[in-house]
Amino acid sequence: MSETITLTLDGRSVSLPAGMTILDAARRAGIDIPTLCHHPDLSVRANCRLCVVEVEGRRTLVASCDTEAADGMVVRTNTPLVRKARQDNLGLILSDHPMECPTCVRNQTCELQELTYRVGATSFAPAEREVPWPLDSSGPSIVRDPNKCVLCRRCVEVCHEIQTVGAIGPARRGFETVIGPSHGYSLAQSSCVNCGQCINRCPVGALYEQDDTAKVWAALADPEKVVVAQIAPATRVSIGEELGFPVGTNLESKLPAALRSLGFHAVFDAVFTADLTIMEEGSELVERLTQGGKLPMMTSCCPGWVSFAETFYPEFLDRLSSCKSPQQMLGALAKTFYAQEAGIDPARMVVVSLMPCTAKKAEAQRPEMRSGGHRDVDVVLTTRELGRMLRQAGLRLDQLPDEPFDDPLGLGTGAGVIFGATGGVMEAALRTAHRLVTGRELDAIDVQPVRGLEGVRTATVDLDGTPVKVAVAHGLGQARALMEQIQAGTADYHFIEVMACPGGCVGGGGQPICAGQADYARRAAAIYAQDQGMERRRSHENPAVLELYSRFLAYPLGERSHQLLHTHYQPRVVATV
């Protein structure tokens, strides 16, 4: 049993387990001490000094985020001295920060903006930098604006410690300190894999996604264009947050009507091609298991993970599934099968993906992602960008009618839906691989061992007497740990799923800014609830996918499938690795 301590906090007695901080104690007592550099997913740095408090017997104020609470301690969180220190510390940050709040991408979701109002830091001397830092928009997905950086180092922490990519870090000193790639390189030259986790940890507008909403508005206004959309599983359970709904609200039935109101000609469901991915990937796994292919086979539907493997583990690229991601598969089919069925010139088509992911922007621009001479996907919008478009159009999703997706690329199963959560691809693949190998359905359709937000999860599935060992990792730090096990020969898995972002797509770099894993869990719960309520929960039960094979693709891993639905990878050489 852990020791319990008691301290006095603003005149009240508070009991809590030993080892917790003053900040933890305050929050337990209903006192919200302001913080800027603190984030629940990251280690404590105590950089901003906004969480200072008075502790009786201490000569100076202490940072509550990294001061351990002690038995008998007397703490005051709201004295004149504390309030003045917070105002002064915040004023120093504001004095070197551009006052562009109305036009900033983080307006109304900016922690610095909220703290300025809350702390009352209204008296400070803004200092205009003589030569502003240049904007780094070199990459396909992420923009870096050092002028708005508050040096909290959250982005550095997530990039180095959680993702282990190490693309950015601090350079110079004092007011000249800047966060970015080493040696003055741009993001495009760095080891950045475009996962966007730095954006989701940044408290201000110093990091944000490349905004492609203008491209979509222009396409929708062009009478010569046929603009179609596809919606990812994780976007339907997170777009509501961006629009003021409770976390985890599933707006799948409202999004088709909303997008048609914007002017989209057709609205497809990426769950359809998630099911198609399972048919191809499951067949590929069975082929490798039975014909001596390279193992472990690793999933390839996450572009951040693919880029990570190309950068840090190129010797294992032949272990990645050759399948394109569901996003790219749907784009390829929209401009071939759908265009053929609808009598549309694919040159007129614009495929817009609505994704929880910033790395999808980079994926769509890869030169090999083309079918029939056309890019598979033309524009990728994050969940945040979709929210901007819906707000600009004045659409109230709760007042729109329920509408279905468009055939023939609009029907999905529960297996495709759960792609949005970590472990979902693995679970969907096992549901179908078991059928492909044994001819029977998996007894327990809910593969609980691969679900959850713990680190690496493992399971063993019996495929007609052959024990198949699988592993699931979310977050690139966990992926690195798995890869090092494989390098060392201490792992004997047959199949591995990796999602670059913590929580999987529900925690993607393009999702609404949130508090962290608690919100990921709520989004994932909404996805699993939808799977539970669906009539068809296995990808091989999708009648639209089966008809696609019958009329167009012939069979999984066939010639046309390889042409349209599969790709290749190549080592990535960057300046900062």
Coordinates of C-alpha atoms in Angstrom, one line a residue, residues 242-448:
E242 CA -13.6 20.6 -33.8
L243 CA -17.2 21.9 -34.0
G244 CA -18.0 21.9 -30.3
F245 CA -19.5 18.4 -29.8
P246 CA -18.5 16.1 -27.0
V247 CA -15.3 14.1 -27.4
G248 CA -16.0 10.9 -29.3
T249 CA -19.2 12.0 -31.0
N250 CA -19.6 10.0 -34.2
L251 CA -20.9 12.2 -37.0
E252 CA -20.6 9.7 -39.8
S253 CA -24.2 10.0 -40.9
K254 CA -24.0 13.8 -41.0
L255 CA -20.8 14.2 -43.0
P256 CA -22.1 13.1 -46.4
A257 CA -24.8 15.7 -46.3
A258 CA -22.3 18.4 -45.1
L259 CA -19.9 17.6 -47.9
R260 CA -22.6 17.6 -50.6
S261 CA -23.7 21.0 -49.3
L262 CA -20.1 22.2 -49.8
G263 CA -20.4 21.1 -53.4
F264 CA -18.7 17.6 -53.5
H265 CA -20.1 15.5 -56.3
A266 CA -19.7 12.2 -54.4
V267 CA -18.7 11.2 -50.9
F268 CA -17.0 7.9 -50.4
D269 CA -15.9 6.0 -47.3
A270 CA -12.3 5.1 -46.7
V271 CA -13.6 2.1 -44.7
F272 CA -14.4 0.5 -48.1
T273 CA -10.7 0.5 -49.0
A274 CA -9.8 -0.4 -45.4
D275 CA -11.7 -3.6 -46.1
L276 CA -10.0 -3.9 -49.5
T277 CA -6.6 -3.4 -47.8
I278 CA -7.4 -6.4 -45.5
M279 CA -8.3 -8.6 -48.5
E280 CA -4.9 -7.8 -50.1
E281 CA -2.8 -7.6 -47.0
G282 CA -4.4 -10.7 -45.5
S283 CA -3.7 -12.6 -48.7
E284 CA -0.1 -11.3 -48.7
L285 CA 0.4 -12.5 -45.1
V286 CA -1.0 -15.9 -45.9
E287 CA 1.2 -16.1 -49.0
R288 CA 4.3 -15.2 -46.9
L289 CA 3.4 -17.7 -44.2
T290 CA 2.8 -20.6 -46.6
Q291 CA 5.4 -19.9 -49.3
G292 CA 8.4 -18.8 -47.2
G293 CA 8.2 -15.0 -47.6
K294 CA 10.1 -12.5 -45.5
L295 CA 8.8 -12.3 -42.0
P296 CA 7.7 -10.6 -39.9
M297 CA 5.4 -8.9 -42.3
M298 CA 4.7 -5.3 -41.2
T299 CA 1.7 -3.2 -42.1
S300 CA 2.1 -0.3 -44.5
C301 CA -1.1 1.7 -44.2
C302 CA 0.5 4.4 -41.9
P303 CA 2.7 6.8 -44.0
G304 CA 4.4 8.2 -40.9
W305 CA 5.6 4.7 -40.0
V306 CA 6.6 4.0 -43.7
S307 CA 8.7 7.1 -43.7
F308 CA 10.2 6.2 -40.4
A309 CA 11.2 2.8 -41.7
E310 CA 12.6 4.3 -44.9
T311 CA 14.7 6.7 -42.8
F312 CA 15.9 4.6 -39.9
Y313 CA 15.5 0.9 -40.9
P314 CA 15.8 0.7 -44.7
E315 CA 17.2 -2.9 -44.4
F316 CA 13.8 -4.0 -43.4
L317 CA 11.7 -2.4 -46.2
D318 CA 11.2 -5.8 -47.8
R319 CA 9.2 -6.8 -44.6
L320 CA 6.6 -4.1 -45.2
S321 CA 3.4 -5.1 -46.9
S322 CA 3.4 -3.8 -50.5
C323 CA -0.2 -2.6 -50.1
K324 CA -0.9 1.0 -50.5
S325 CA -2.8 2.7 -47.7
P326 CA -6.7 2.8 -47.8
Q327 CA -6.4 6.5 -48.8
Q328 CA -4.3 5.8 -51.8
M329 CA -6.3 2.7 -52.8
L330 CA -9.5 4.7 -52.9
G331 CA -7.9 7.5 -54.9
A332 CA -6.7 4.9 -57.4
L333 CA -10.1 3.2 -57.7
A334 CA -11.9 6.6 -57.9
K335 CA -9.9 7.5 -61.0
T336 CA -10.1 4.1 -62.6
F337 CA -13.1 1.9 -61.6
Y338 CA -15.4 4.7 -60.5
A339 CA -14.5 7.0 -63.4
Q340 CA -15.1 4.1 -65.8
E341 CA -18.5 3.2 -64.2
A342 CA -19.7 6.9 -64.1
G343 CA -18.3 7.8 -67.5
I344 CA -16.0 10.5 -66.1
D345 CA -12.7 11.6 -67.6
P346 CA -10.3 10.9 -64.7
A347 CA -8.3 14.0 -65.8
R348 CA -11.3 16.1 -64.6
M349 CA -11.5 14.4 -61.2
V350 CA -10.2 15.8 -57.9
V351 CA -9.9 13.4 -55.1
V352 CA -10.0 15.0 -51.6
S353 CA -9.1 12.9 -48.6
L354 CA -10.4 14.0 -45.1
M355 CA -7.9 12.5 -42.8
P356 CA -6.8 12.6 -39.1
C357 CA -3.2 12.7 -40.3
T358 CA -0.6 15.2 -41.5
A359 CA 1.6 12.5 -43.0
K360 CA -1.1 11.7 -45.5
K361 CA -0.3 15.0 -47.2
A362 CA 3.2 13.8 -47.8
E363 CA 2.0 10.3 -48.8
A364 CA -0.3 11.7 -51.5
Q365 CA 2.6 13.6 -53.1
R366 CA 4.9 10.5 -53.4
P367 CA 5.8 10.1 -57.1
E368 CA 4.8 6.4 -57.1
M369 CA 1.3 7.1 -55.9
R370 CA -0.1 7.4 -59.4
S371 CA -2.6 5.3 -61.4
G372 CA -3.3 5.5 -65.1
G373 CA -1.1 8.6 -65.4
H374 CA -2.9 10.5 -62.6
R375 CA -2.2 11.2 -59.0
D376 CA -4.3 8.9 -56.8
V377 CA -5.1 11.6 -54.3
D378 CA -5.0 15.3 -55.2
V379 CA -5.6 17.0 -51.8
V380 CA -5.5 15.9 -48.2
L381 CA -7.3 17.9 -45.5
T382 CA -6.8 17.2 -41.8
T383 CA -9.7 17.0 -39.4
R384 CA -8.8 20.6 -38.4
E385 CA -8.9 21.8 -42.0
L386 CA -12.3 20.2 -42.6
G387 CA -13.6 21.9 -39.5
R388 CA -12.4 25.3 -40.9
M389 CA -14.3 24.6 -44.1
L390 CA -17.5 23.6 -42.3
R391 CA -17.3 26.7 -40.1
Q392 CA -16.7 29.0 -43.1
A393 CA -19.8 27.5 -44.8
G394 CA -21.9 28.0 -41.7
L395 CA -23.0 24.4 -41.6
R396 CA -24.5 23.1 -38.4
L397 CA -24.0 19.3 -38.6
D398 CA -26.6 18.6 -35.8
Q399 CA -29.3 20.2 -38.0
L400 CA -28.3 18.3 -41.2
P401 CA -30.2 15.1 -42.4
D402 CA -28.6 11.7 -42.1
E403 CA -27.3 10.7 -45.6
P404 CA -25.5 7.6 -46.8
F405 CA -22.1 7.4 -48.6
D406 CA -22.1 7.0 -52.4
D407 CA -21.9 3.7 -54.2
P408 CA -19.9 1.8 -55.2
L409 CA -17.1 2.9 -52.9
G410 CA -19.2 3.7 -49.9
L411 CA -19.9 0.4 -48.1
G412 CA -17.7 -0.7 -45.3
T413 CA -17.7 -3.3 -42.4
G414 CA -16.8 -3.0 -38.8
A415 CA -13.3 -4.4 -39.6
G416 CA -12.6 -1.4 -41.7
V417 CA -14.0 1.0 -39.1
I418 CA -11.6 -0.1 -36.4
F419 CA -8.6 0.9 -38.6
G420 CA -8.9 4.2 -36.8
A421 CA -7.6 2.8 -33.4
T422 CA -4.3 1.2 -32.6
G423 CA -4.6 -2.5 -33.0
G424 CA -7.5 -2.1 -35.4
V425 CA -5.6 -3.1 -38.6
M426 CA -4.2 -6.2 -36.8
E427 CA -7.6 -7.2 -35.5
A428 CA -9.3 -6.7 -38.9
A429 CA -6.5 -8.7 -40.6
L430 CA -6.8 -11.6 -38.2
R431 CA -10.5 -11.8 -38.7
T432 CA -10.0 -12.4 -42.4
A433 CA -6.6 -14.3 -42.4
H434 CA -8.2 -16.9 -40.1
R435 CA -11.0 -17.4 -42.7
L436 CA -8.5 -17.5 -45.6
V437 CA -6.4 -20.2 -44.0
T438 CA -8.9 -22.3 -42.1
G439 CA -12.1 -21.7 -44.0
R440 CA -13.7 -20.9 -40.7
E441 CA -14.5 -17.7 -38.9
L442 CA -12.4 -16.6 -35.9
D443 CA -14.2 -17.8 -32.7
A444 CA -13.7 -14.6 -30.8
I445 CA -14.2 -11.8 -33.3
D446 CA -13.1 -9.1 -30.7
V447 CA -9.4 -9.7 -30.5
Q448 CA -9.0 -8.0 -27.1

